[in-house]
PDB file of C-alpha atoms in Angstrom:
ATOM      1  CA  UNK S 668      92.374  93.431 -71.705  1.00  0.00           C
ATOM      2  CA  UNK S 669      89.636  93.094 -74.322  1.00  0.00           C
ATOM      3  CA  UNK S 670      89.859  89.307 -74.448  1.00  0.00           C
ATOM      4  CA  UNK S 671      89.358  88.962 -70.719  1.00  0.00           C
ATOM      5  CA  UNK S 672      86.398  91.363 -70.747  1.00  0.00           C
ATOM      6  CA  UNK S 673      84.773  89.475 -73.621  1.00  0.00           C
ATOM      7  CA  UNK S 674      85.311  86.215 -71.842  1.00  0.00           C
ATOM      8  CA  UNK S 675      83.811  87.587 -68.623  1.00  0.00           C
ATOM      9  CA  UNK S 676      80.761  88.770 -70.515  1.00  0.00           C
ATOM     10  CA  UNK S 677      80.358  85.394 -72.250  1.00  0.00           C
ATOM     11  CA  UNK S 678      80.606  83.531 -68.953  1.00  0.00           C
ATOM     12  CA  UNK S 679      78.116  85.862 -67.279  1.00  0.00           C
ATOM     13  CA  UNK S 680      75.678  85.601 -70.177  1.00  0.00           C
ATOM     14  CA  UNK S 681      75.777  81.805 -70.156  1.00  0.00           C
ATOM     15  CA  UNK S 682      75.504  81.669 -66.365  1.00  0.00           C
ATOM     16  CA  UNK S 683      72.321  83.766 -66.539  1.00  0.00           C
ATOM     17  CA  UNK S 684      70.837  81.474 -69.185  1.00  0.00           C
ATOM     18  CA  UNK S 685      71.201  78.325 -67.075  1.00  0.00           C
ATOM     19  CA  UNK S 686      70.983  79.674 -63.516  1.00  0.00           C
ATOM     20  CA  UNK S 687      67.357  78.706 -62.845  1.00  0.00           C
ATOM     21  CA  UNK S 688      67.489  75.294 -64.578  1.00  0.00           C
ATOM     22  CA  UNK S 689      68.247  72.554 -62.041  1.00  0.00           C
ATOM     23  CA  UNK S 690      69.415  69.783 -64.351  1.00  0.00           C
ATOM     24  CA  UNK S 691      71.329  69.440 -67.573  1.00  0.00           C
ATOM     25  CA  UNK S 692      71.369  66.434 -69.912  1.00  0.00           C
ATOM     26  CA  UNK S 693      74.950  65.318 -70.559  1.00  0.00           C
ATOM     27  CA  UNK S 694      75.448  63.526 -73.886  1.00  0.00           C
ATOM     28  CA  UNK S 695      78.515  61.304 -74.352  1.00  0.00           C
ATOM     29  CA  UNK S 696      79.751  59.035 -77.155  1.00  0.00           C
ATOM     30  CA  UNK S 697      79.829  55.267 -76.569  1.00  0.00           C
ATOM     31  CA  UNK S 698      82.688  53.182 -78.021  1.00  0.00           C
ATOM     32  CA  UNK S 699      80.330  51.948 -80.790  1.00  0.00           C
ATOM     33  CA  UNK S 700      79.675  55.585 -81.779  1.00  0.00           C
ATOM     34  CA  UNK S 701      76.154  55.724 -80.313  1.00  0.00           C
ATOM     35  CA  UNK S 702      75.139  58.787 -78.277  1.00  0.00           C
ATOM     36  CA  UNK S 703      73.776  58.485 -74.728  1.00  0.00           C
ATOM     37  CA  UNK S 704      72.540  61.151 -72.365  1.00  0.00           C
ATOM     38  CA  UNK S 705      71.922  61.293 -68.634  1.00  0.00           C
ATOM     39  CA  UNK S 706      70.657  63.940 -66.209  1.00  0.00           C
ATOM     40  CA  UNK S 707      73.251  65.850 -64.181  1.00  0.00           C
ATOM     41  CA  UNK S 708      72.399  68.008 -61.181  1.00  0.00           C
ATOM     42  CA  UNK S 709      73.521  71.518 -62.059  1.00  0.00           C
ATOM     43  CA  UNK S 710      75.536  73.420 -59.467  1.00  0.00           C
ATOM     44  CA  UNK S 711      75.374  76.372 -61.913  1.00  0.00           C
ATOM     45  CA  UNK S 712      79.091  76.855 -61.784  1.00  0.00           C
ATOM     46  CA  UNK S 713      80.912  78.284 -64.792  1.00  0.00           C
ATOM     47  CA  UNK S 714      84.304  79.705 -63.908  1.00  0.00           C
ATOM     48  CA  UNK S 715      86.209  82.589 -65.521  1.00  0.00           C
ATOM     49  CA  UNK S 716      88.096  80.119 -67.757  1.00  0.00           C
ATOM     50  CA  UNK S 717      84.823  78.958 -69.362  1.00  0.00           C
ATOM     51  CA  UNK S 718      84.647  75.641 -67.549  1.00  0.00           C
ATOM     52  CA  UNK S 719      81.355  74.097 -66.409  1.00  0.00           C
ATOM     53  CA  UNK S 720      81.505  71.813 -63.337  1.00  0.00           C
ATOM     54  CA  UNK S 721      79.478  68.799 -62.239  1.00  0.00           C
ATOM     55  CA  UNK S 722      79.843  66.235 -59.471  1.00  0.00           C
ATOM     56  CA  UNK S 723      79.889  62.601 -60.594  1.00  0.00           C
ATOM     57  CA  UNK S 724      80.816  59.126 -59.467  1.00  0.00           C
ATOM     58  CA  UNK S 725      84.252  58.270 -60.869  1.00  0.00           C
ATOM     59  CA  UNK S 726      82.982  54.728 -61.570  1.00  0.00           C
ATOM     60  CA  UNK S 727      79.972  55.697 -63.656  1.00  0.00           C
ATOM     61  CA  UNK S 728      79.492  54.513 -67.226  1.00  0.00           C
ATOM     62  CA  UNK S 729      79.553  58.081 -68.540  1.00  0.00           C
ATOM     63  CA  UNK S 730      83.061  58.548 -67.125  1.00  0.00           C
ATOM     64  CA  UNK S 731      84.391  55.502 -68.986  1.00  0.00           C
ATOM     65  CA  UNK S 732      82.782  56.875 -72.169  1.00  0.00           C
ATOM     66  CA  UNK S 733      84.499  60.238 -71.636  1.00  0.00           C
ATOM     67  CA  UNK S 734      87.849  58.509 -71.131  1.00  0.00           C
ATOM     68  CA  UNK S 735      87.417  57.036 -74.649  1.00  0.00           C
ATOM     69  CA  UNK S 736      85.992  60.186 -76.281  1.00  0.00           C
ATOM     70  CA  UNK S 737      86.140  63.587 -74.597  1.00  0.00           C
ATOM     71  CA  UNK S 738      83.490  65.240 -76.777  1.00  0.00           C
ATOM     72  CA  UNK S 739      80.314  66.044 -74.829  1.00  0.00           C
ATOM     73  CA  UNK S 740      77.195  68.145 -75.051  1.00  0.00           C
ATOM     74  CA  UNK S 741      75.219  69.486 -72.110  1.00  0.00           C
ATOM     75  CA  UNK S 742      71.700  70.702 -72.820  1.00  0.00           C
ATOM     76  CA  UNK S 743      69.498  72.745 -70.516  1.00  0.00           C
ATOM     77  CA  UNK S 744      65.747  72.962 -71.179  1.00  0.00           C
ATOM     78  CA  UNK S 745      63.158  75.227 -69.600  1.00  0.00           C
ATOM     79  CA  UNK S 746      59.851  74.589 -71.333  1.00  0.00           C
ATOM     80  CA  UNK S 747      58.022  77.192 -69.186  1.00  0.00           C
ATOM     81  CA  UNK S 748      60.408  79.927 -70.278  1.00  0.00           C
ATOM     82  CA  UNK S 749      60.841  78.509 -73.797  1.00  0.00           C
ATOM     83  CA  UNK S 750      64.595  78.585 -73.247  1.00  0.00           C
ATOM     84  CA  UNK S 751      66.946  75.888 -74.547  1.00  0.00           C
ATOM     85  CA  UNK S 752      70.729  75.907 -74.209  1.00  0.00           C
ATOM     86  CA  UNK S 753      73.265  73.624 -75.920  1.00  0.00           C
ATOM     87  CA  UNK S 754      76.820  73.589 -74.560  1.00  0.00           C
ATOM     88  CA  UNK S 755      79.481  71.872 -76.696  1.00  0.00           C
ATOM     89  CA  UNK S 756      82.882  71.050 -75.276  1.00  0.00           C
ATOM     90  CA  UNK S 757      85.302  68.435 -74.040  1.00  0.00           C
ATOM     91  CA  UNK S 758      85.140  66.822 -70.629  1.00  0.00           C
ATOM     92  CA  UNK S 759      87.658  65.400 -68.199  1.00  0.00           C
ATOM     93  CA  UNK S 760      87.547  63.800 -64.769  1.00  0.00           C
ATOM     94  CA  UNK S 761      89.165  65.574 -61.847  1.00  0.00           C
ATOM     95  CA  UNK S 762      89.696  64.166 -58.336  1.00  0.00           C
ATOM     96  CA  UNK S 763      90.751  67.385 -56.637  1.00  0.00           C
ATOM     97  CA  UNK S 764      89.490  67.320 -53.018  1.00  0.00           C
ATOM     98  CA  UNK S 765      90.116  71.034 -52.558  1.00  0.00           C
ATOM     99  CA  UNK S 766      88.106  71.961 -55.659  1.00  0.00           C
ATOM    100  CA  UNK S 767      85.329  69.561 -54.568  1.00  0.00           C
ATOM    101  CA  UNK S 768      85.146  71.237 -51.144  1.00  0.00           C
ATOM    102  CA  UNK S 769      84.996  74.619 -52.855  1.00  0.00           C
ATOM    103  CA  UNK S 770      82.118  73.611 -55.186  1.00  0.00           C
ATOM    104  CA  UNK S 771      80.129  71.307 -52.852  1.00  0.00           C
ATOM    105  CA  UNK S 772      76.459  72.108 -52.248  1.00  0.00           C
ATOM    106  CA  UNK S 773      74.305  70.383 -49.553  1.00  0.00           C
ATOM    107  CA  UNK S 774      71.653  69.407 -52.160  1.00  0.00           C
ATOM    108  CA  UNK S 775      74.197  66.990 -53.677  1.00  0.00           C
ATOM    109  CA  UNK S 776      73.697  64.641 -50.705  1.00  0.00           C
ATOM    110  CA  UNK S 777      70.570  63.361 -52.493  1.00  0.00           C
ATOM    111  CA  UNK S 778      72.927  61.574 -54.912  1.00  0.00           C
ATOM    112  CA  UNK S 779      76.135  61.306 -52.843  1.00  0.00           C
ATOM    113  CA  UNK S 780      74.929  60.318 -49.384  1.00  0.00           C
ATOM    114  CA  UNK S 781      78.401  60.358 -47.804  1.00  0.00           C
ATOM    115  CA  UNK S 782      79.018  63.872 -49.041  1.00  0.00           C
ATOM    116  CA  UNK S 783      82.630  64.863 -49.595  1.00  0.00           C
ATOM    117  CA  UNK S 784      83.734  61.618 -47.877  1.00  0.00           C
ATOM    118  CA  UNK S 785      82.257  59.444 -50.633  1.00  0.00           C
ATOM    119  CA  UNK S 786      85.263  57.478 -51.981  1.00  0.00           C
ATOM    120  CA  UNK S 787      84.295  57.563 -55.691  1.00  0.00           C
ATOM    121  CA  UNK S 788      83.269  61.242 -55.662  1.00  0.00           C
ATOM    122  CA  UNK S 789      84.834  63.220 -58.506  1.00  0.00           C
ATOM    123  CA  UNK S 790      84.353  66.312 -60.626  1.00  0.00           C
ATOM    124  CA  UNK S 791      83.527  66.491 -64.289  1.00  0.00           C
ATOM    125  CA  UNK S 792      85.121  69.540 -65.875  1.00  0.00           C
ATOM    126  CA  UNK S 793      83.544  70.593 -69.192  1.00  0.00           C
ATOM    127  CA  UNK S 794      85.762  72.921 -71.231  1.00  0.00           C
ATOM    128  CA  UNK S 795      83.201  74.967 -73.143  1.00  0.00           C
ATOM    129  CA  UNK S 796      83.874  75.600 -76.842  1.00  0.00           C
ATOM    130  CA  UNK S 797      80.501  76.884 -77.920  1.00  0.00           C
ATOM    131  CA  UNK S 798      77.069  77.567 -76.508  1.00  0.00           C
ATOM    132  CA  UNK S 799      73.913  77.939 -78.591  1.00  0.00           C
ATOM    133  CA  UNK S 800      70.641  79.094 -77.145  1.00  0.00           C
ATOM    134  CA  UNK S 801      67.049  79.557 -78.175  1.00  0.00           C
ATOM    135  CA  UNK S 802      64.632  81.697 -76.199  1.00  0.00           C
ATOM    136  CA  UNK S 803      61.345  83.485 -76.743  1.00  0.00           C
ATOM    137  CA  UNK S 804      63.194  86.444 -78.315  1.00  0.00           C
ATOM    138  CA  UNK S 805      65.294  84.421 -80.770  1.00  0.00           C
ATOM    139  CA  UNK S 806      62.438  82.371 -82.258  1.00  0.00           C
ATOM    140  CA  UNK S 807      63.600  79.564 -84.511  1.00  0.00           C
ATOM    141  CA  UNK S 808      67.222  80.647 -84.914  1.00  0.00           C
ATOM    142  CA  UNK S 809      69.803  80.146 -82.178  1.00  0.00           C
ATOM    143  CA  UNK S 810      72.154  82.726 -80.722  1.00  0.00           C
ATOM    144  CA  UNK S 811      75.743  81.512 -80.465  1.00  0.00           C
ATOM    145  CA  UNK S 812      78.402  82.276 -77.851  1.00  0.00           C
ATOM    146  CA  UNK S 813      81.883  81.097 -78.851  1.00  0.00           C
ATOM    147  CA  UNK S 814      84.573  80.511 -76.243  1.00  0.00           C
ATOM    148  CA  UNK S 815      88.269  80.867 -77.010  1.00  0.00           C
TER     149      UNK S 815
ATOM    150  CA  UNK O 508      54.156  36.443 -81.476  1.00  0.00           C
ATOM    151  CA  UNK O 509      56.218  37.267 -78.394  1.00  0.00           C
ATOM    152  CA  UNK O 510      58.532  39.649 -80.231  1.00  0.00           C
ATOM    153  CA  UNK O 511      55.689  41.724 -81.575  1.00  0.00           C
ATOM    154  CA  UNK O 512      54.028  41.910 -78.166  1.00  0.00           C
ATOM    155  CA  UNK O 513      57.296  42.942 -76.508  1.00  0.00           C
ATOM    156  CA  UNK O 514      57.853  45.563 -79.139  1.00  0.00           C
ATOM    157  CA  UNK O 515      54.334  46.937 -78.679  1.00  0.00           C
ATOM    158  CA  UNK O 516      54.850  47.149 -74.939  1.00  0.00           C
ATOM    159  CA  UNK O 517      58.219  48.915 -75.354  1.00  0.00           C
ATOM    160  CA  UNK O 518      56.729  51.453 -77.745  1.00  0.00           C
ATOM    161  CA  UNK O 519      53.763  52.088 -75.458  1.00  0.00           C
ATOM    162  CA  UNK O 520      55.998  52.470 -72.402  1.00  0.00           C
ATOM    163  CA  UNK O 521      58.261  54.972 -74.149  1.00  0.00           C
ATOM    164  CA  UNK O 522      55.287  56.865 -75.587  1.00  0.00           C
ATOM    165  CA  UNK O 523      53.877  57.277 -72.059  1.00  0.00           C
ATOM    166  CA  UNK O 524      57.219  58.559 -70.759  1.00  0.00           C
ATOM    167  CA  UNK O 525      57.446  61.398 -73.299  1.00  0.00           C
ATOM    168  CA  UNK O 526      53.779  62.150 -74.028  1.00  0.00           C
ATOM    169  CA  UNK O 527      53.481  65.255 -71.838  1.00  0.00           C
ATOM    170  CA  UNK O 528      56.899  66.732 -72.702  1.00  0.00           C
ATOM    171  CA  UNK O 529      56.581  69.234 -75.572  1.00  0.00           C
ATOM    172  CA  UNK O 530      60.188  69.409 -76.732  1.00  0.00           C
ATOM    173  CA  UNK O 531      63.157  67.094 -77.051  1.00  0.00           C
ATOM    174  CA  UNK O 532      66.805  68.089 -77.400  1.00  0.00           C
ATOM    175  CA  UNK O 533      68.330  66.427 -80.481  1.00  0.00           C
ATOM    176  CA  UNK O 534      72.106  65.902 -80.261  1.00  0.00           C
ATOM    177  CA  UNK O 535      74.087  65.365 -83.478  1.00  0.00           C
ATOM    178  CA  UNK O 536      77.787  64.942 -84.272  1.00  0.00           C
ATOM    179  CA  UNK O 537      79.578  67.689 -86.217  1.00  0.00           C
ATOM    180  CA  UNK O 538      82.260  66.758 -88.797  1.00  0.00           C
ATOM    181  CA  UNK O 539      84.978  67.789 -86.289  1.00  0.00           C
ATOM    182  CA  UNK O 540      83.521  65.304 -83.766  1.00  0.00           C
ATOM    183  CA  UNK O 541      81.941  67.945 -81.516  1.00  0.00           C
ATOM    184  CA  UNK O 542      78.396  67.384 -80.238  1.00  0.00           C
ATOM    185  CA  UNK O 543      75.617  69.927 -80.763  1.00  0.00           C
ATOM    186  CA  UNK O 544      72.025  69.899 -79.609  1.00  0.00           C
ATOM    187  CA  UNK O 545      68.913  71.787 -80.628  1.00  0.00           C
ATOM    188  CA  UNK O 546      65.294  71.803 -79.471  1.00  0.00           C
ATOM    189  CA  UNK O 547      62.767  69.851 -81.565  1.00  0.00           C
ATOM    190  CA  UNK O 548      59.018  70.204 -81.207  1.00  0.00           C
ATOM    191  CA  UNK O 549      57.728  66.785 -80.209  1.00  0.00           C
ATOM    192  CA  UNK O 550      54.717  65.424 -82.079  1.00  0.00           C
ATOM    193  CA  UNK O 551      54.894  62.467 -79.636  1.00  0.00           C
ATOM    194  CA  UNK O 552      54.849  59.980 -82.444  1.00  0.00           C
ATOM    195  CA  UNK O 553      56.568  56.623 -82.004  1.00  0.00           C
ATOM    196  CA  UNK O 554      55.337  54.021 -84.462  1.00  0.00           C
ATOM    197  CA  UNK O 555      55.090  50.238 -84.050  1.00  0.00           C
ATOM    198  CA  UNK O 556      58.518  49.816 -85.706  1.00  0.00           C
ATOM    199  CA  UNK O 557      60.171  51.848 -82.919  1.00  0.00           C
ATOM    200  CA  UNK O 558      60.706  54.993 -84.989  1.00  0.00           C
ATOM    201  CA  UNK O 559      60.396  58.487 -83.513  1.00  0.00           C
ATOM    202  CA  UNK O 560      59.329  61.266 -85.914  1.00  0.00           C
ATOM    203  CA  UNK O 561      60.053  65.001 -86.060  1.00  0.00           C
ATOM    204  CA  UNK O 562      59.416  67.704 -88.634  1.00  0.00           C
ATOM    205  CA  UNK O 563      62.486  69.647 -89.764  1.00  0.00           C
ATOM    206  CA  UNK O 564      63.743  71.945 -92.490  1.00  0.00           C
ATOM    207  CA  UNK O 565      65.697  69.849 -95.009  1.00  0.00           C
ATOM    208  CA  UNK O 566      68.255  72.698 -95.250  1.00  0.00           C
ATOM    209  CA  UNK O 567      69.055  72.937 -91.552  1.00  0.00           C
ATOM    210  CA  UNK O 568      72.555  72.467 -90.188  1.00  0.00           C
ATOM    211  CA  UNK O 569      71.464  69.453 -88.128  1.00  0.00           C
ATOM    212  CA  UNK O 570      70.409  67.665 -91.324  1.00  0.00           C
ATOM    213  CA  UNK O 571      73.839  68.117 -92.924  1.00  0.00           C
ATOM    214  CA  UNK O 572      75.403  66.766 -89.713  1.00  0.00           C
ATOM    215  CA  UNK O 573      73.133  63.707 -89.844  1.00  0.00           C
ATOM    216  CA  UNK O 574      74.082  63.093 -93.486  1.00  0.00           C
ATOM    217  CA  UNK O 575      77.712  62.799 -92.297  1.00  0.00           C
ATOM    218  CA  UNK O 576      77.010  60.825 -89.111  1.00  0.00           C
ATOM    219  CA  UNK O 577      73.633  59.180 -88.470  1.00  0.00           C
ATOM    220  CA  UNK O 578      74.142  58.689 -84.711  1.00  0.00           C
ATOM    221  CA  UNK O 579      71.808  60.885 -82.655  1.00  0.00           C
ATOM    222  CA  UNK O 580      70.437  61.231 -79.158  1.00  0.00           C
ATOM    223  CA  UNK O 581      67.110  62.776 -78.234  1.00  0.00           C
ATOM    224  CA  UNK O 582      66.619  63.743 -74.605  1.00  0.00           C
ATOM    225  CA  UNK O 583      63.350  64.686 -72.916  1.00  0.00           C
ATOM    226  CA  UNK O 584      63.386  66.475 -69.563  1.00  0.00           C
ATOM    227  CA  UNK O 585      60.544  67.174 -67.177  1.00  0.00           C
ATOM    228  CA  UNK O 586      61.997  68.832 -64.084  1.00  0.00           C
ATOM    229  CA  UNK O 587      58.569  69.100 -62.408  1.00  0.00           C
ATOM    230  CA  UNK O 588      58.037  65.350 -62.641  1.00  0.00           C
ATOM    231  CA  UNK O 589      61.718  64.515 -62.126  1.00  0.00           C
ATOM    232  CA  UNK O 590      61.591  62.480 -65.326  1.00  0.00           C
ATOM    233  CA  UNK O 591      64.452  62.328 -67.833  1.00  0.00           C
ATOM    234  CA  UNK O 592      64.528  60.202 -70.985  1.00  0.00           C
ATOM    235  CA  UNK O 593      67.486  59.494 -73.287  1.00  0.00           C
ATOM    236  CA  UNK O 594      66.758  57.985 -76.697  1.00  0.00           C
ATOM    237  CA  UNK O 595      69.742  56.644 -78.670  1.00  0.00           C
ATOM    238  CA  UNK O 596      69.436  55.784 -82.334  1.00  0.00           C
ATOM    239  CA  UNK O 597      70.234  56.643 -85.923  1.00  0.00           C
ATOM    240  CA  UNK O 598      68.455  59.322 -87.917  1.00  0.00           C
ATOM    241  CA  UNK O 599      67.603  59.825 -91.563  1.00  0.00           C
ATOM    242  CA  UNK O 600      65.819  62.468 -93.607  1.00  0.00           C
ATOM    243  CA  UNK O 601      62.577  61.570 -95.365  1.00  0.00           C
ATOM    244  CA  UNK O 602      60.677  63.729 -97.861  1.00  0.00           C
ATOM    245  CA  UNK O 603      57.499  61.667 -98.011  1.00  0.00           C
ATOM    246  CA  UNK O 604      54.549  64.029 -98.564  1.00  0.00           C
ATOM    247  CA  UNK O 605      52.017  61.348 -97.639  1.00  0.00           C
ATOM    248  CA  UNK O 606      53.754  60.583 -94.328  1.00  0.00           C
ATOM    249  CA  UNK O 607      54.038  64.322 -93.614  1.00  0.00           C
ATOM    250  CA  UNK O 608      50.284  64.787 -94.178  1.00  0.00           C
ATOM    251  CA  UNK O 609      49.623  61.857 -91.861  1.00  0.00           C
ATOM    252  CA  UNK O 610      51.813  63.237 -89.035  1.00  0.00           C
ATOM    253  CA  UNK O 611      51.152  66.993 -89.421  1.00  0.00           C
ATOM    254  CA  UNK O 612      49.832  68.916 -86.402  1.00  0.00           C
ATOM    255  CA  UNK O 613      48.497  72.528 -86.571  1.00  0.00           C
ATOM    256  CA  UNK O 614      50.920  73.627 -83.773  1.00  0.00           C
ATOM    257  CA  UNK O 615      53.804  73.084 -86.220  1.00  0.00           C
ATOM    258  CA  UNK O 616      52.790  76.261 -88.087  1.00  0.00           C
ATOM    259  CA  UNK O 617      54.684  78.196 -85.395  1.00  0.00           C
ATOM    260  CA  UNK O 618      57.899  76.958 -87.047  1.00  0.00           C
ATOM    261  CA  UNK O 619      56.722  76.131 -90.574  1.00  0.00           C
ATOM    262  CA  UNK O 620      54.430  79.028 -91.498  1.00  0.00           C
ATOM    263  CA  UNK O 621      53.485  77.614 -94.906  1.00  0.00           C
ATOM    264  CA  UNK O 622      52.438  74.325 -93.358  1.00  0.00           C
ATOM    265  CA  UNK O 623      52.615  71.266 -95.581  1.00  0.00           C
ATOM    266  CA  UNK O 624      53.289  73.553 -98.591  1.00  0.00           C
ATOM    267  CA  UNK O 625      56.656  74.699 -97.196  1.00  0.00           C
ATOM    268  CA  UNK O 626      59.164  73.658 -99.894  1.00  0.00           C
ATOM    269  CA  UNK O 627      61.986  72.561 -97.534  1.00  0.00           C
ATOM    270  CA  UNK O 628      59.686  70.691 -95.126  1.00  0.00           C
ATOM    271  CA  UNK O 629      60.924  67.188 -94.324  1.00  0.00           C
ATOM    272  CA  UNK O 630      60.716  64.466 -91.704  1.00  0.00           C
ATOM    273  CA  UNK O 631      63.457  63.250 -89.443  1.00  0.00           C
ATOM    274  CA  UNK O 632      63.053  59.554 -88.720  1.00  0.00           C
ATOM    275  CA  UNK O 633      64.912  58.340 -85.618  1.00  0.00           C
ATOM    276  CA  UNK O 634      65.358  54.566 -85.524  1.00  0.00           C
ATOM    277  CA  UNK O 635      65.422  53.872 -81.788  1.00  0.00           C
ATOM    278  CA  UNK O 636      68.056  51.434 -80.510  1.00  0.00           C
ATOM    279  CA  UNK O 637      67.821  52.109 -76.803  1.00  0.00           C
ATOM    280  CA  UNK O 638      65.964  54.309 -74.357  1.00  0.00           C
ATOM    281  CA  UNK O 639      67.097  55.022 -70.805  1.00  0.00           C
ATOM    282  CA  UNK O 640      64.943  56.819 -68.298  1.00  0.00           C
ATOM    283  CA  UNK O 641      65.162  58.199 -64.799  1.00  0.00           C
ATOM    284  CA  UNK O 642      62.090  59.069 -62.777  1.00  0.00           C
ATOM    285  CA  UNK O 643      61.154  59.574 -59.148  1.00  0.00           C
ATOM    286  CA  UNK O 644      60.812  55.785 -58.690  1.00  0.00           C
ATOM    287  CA  UNK O 645      64.180  54.818 -60.199  1.00  0.00           C
ATOM    288  CA  UNK O 646      66.314  57.265 -58.200  1.00  0.00           C
ATOM    289  CA  UNK O 647      69.904  57.484 -59.396  1.00  0.00           C
ATOM    290  CA  UNK O 648      69.906  54.415 -61.643  1.00  0.00           C
ATOM    291  CA  UNK O 649      68.268  54.418 -65.055  1.00  0.00           C
ATOM    292  CA  UNK O 650      65.783  51.902 -66.425  1.00  0.00           C
ATOM    293  CA  UNK O 651      66.645  50.705 -69.921  1.00  0.00           C
ATOM    294  CA  UNK O 652      64.353  49.740 -72.805  1.00  0.00           C
ATOM    295  CA  UNK O 653      66.171  48.023 -75.680  1.00  0.00           C
ATOM    296  CA  UNK O 654      64.718  47.958 -79.180  1.00  0.00           C
ATOM    297  CA  UNK O 655      65.479  45.187 -81.644  1.00  0.00           C
TER     298      UNK O 655
END
């Protein structure tokens, strides 16, 4: 099962790159074509299928942008470690209570005070197509991880 | 001259928000619609016309993306200060040797070893349309600065 092994390695590699960075900047496309970004608390969750998960409010502006255009980028920056990660993919909203309970972390109460009972609570599922990263070893040129 | 004063205040406010953050993540649109980001060394230069400047290689992939689609986002993240800035605008390449000499900083030699003599050296001019920022005072909701 070469494909599976490769995929596992890719997921693990990307997980290690972002694991100590608390927030990512999610960039979405507005209906006039302009690009907007906003901070997202990172639960550092990439599953075996190459999906990155975030909690969001289902009523947020970014969600309406994603409903118009699924293309997103999530960037992670650690200036101290000179590590920068760009994740390109498509995003979709998911209101799966079971999955939310599985992924929930107590720190999220800072943004969602009612926890899992918050009515507009939802998940943002980013299907990763490609990740590029720059760190102190790679200098000016990025390393690329492609996802199938 | 109310407009001028407002503009000056907007520029100053944005300059203060990013002045101690060394790198921004520049997001561009690929010809297949996917979004990619890369780190850019910040010279912290926003001029009175609301333009943000970066040095780049004229032959880089991001430049060819910008030639196809001028829409860009630049995000600045400071986890320590819980400050996140999103700058939306359009970008264009400029090969103005005089402007480059004016904006050049010695730290840039890390990426452009030949300094101002590097043949493919160019400027990326981001015409700012809107900036959104989140900091410890604004909690979950962003503050917006619109540029005319």
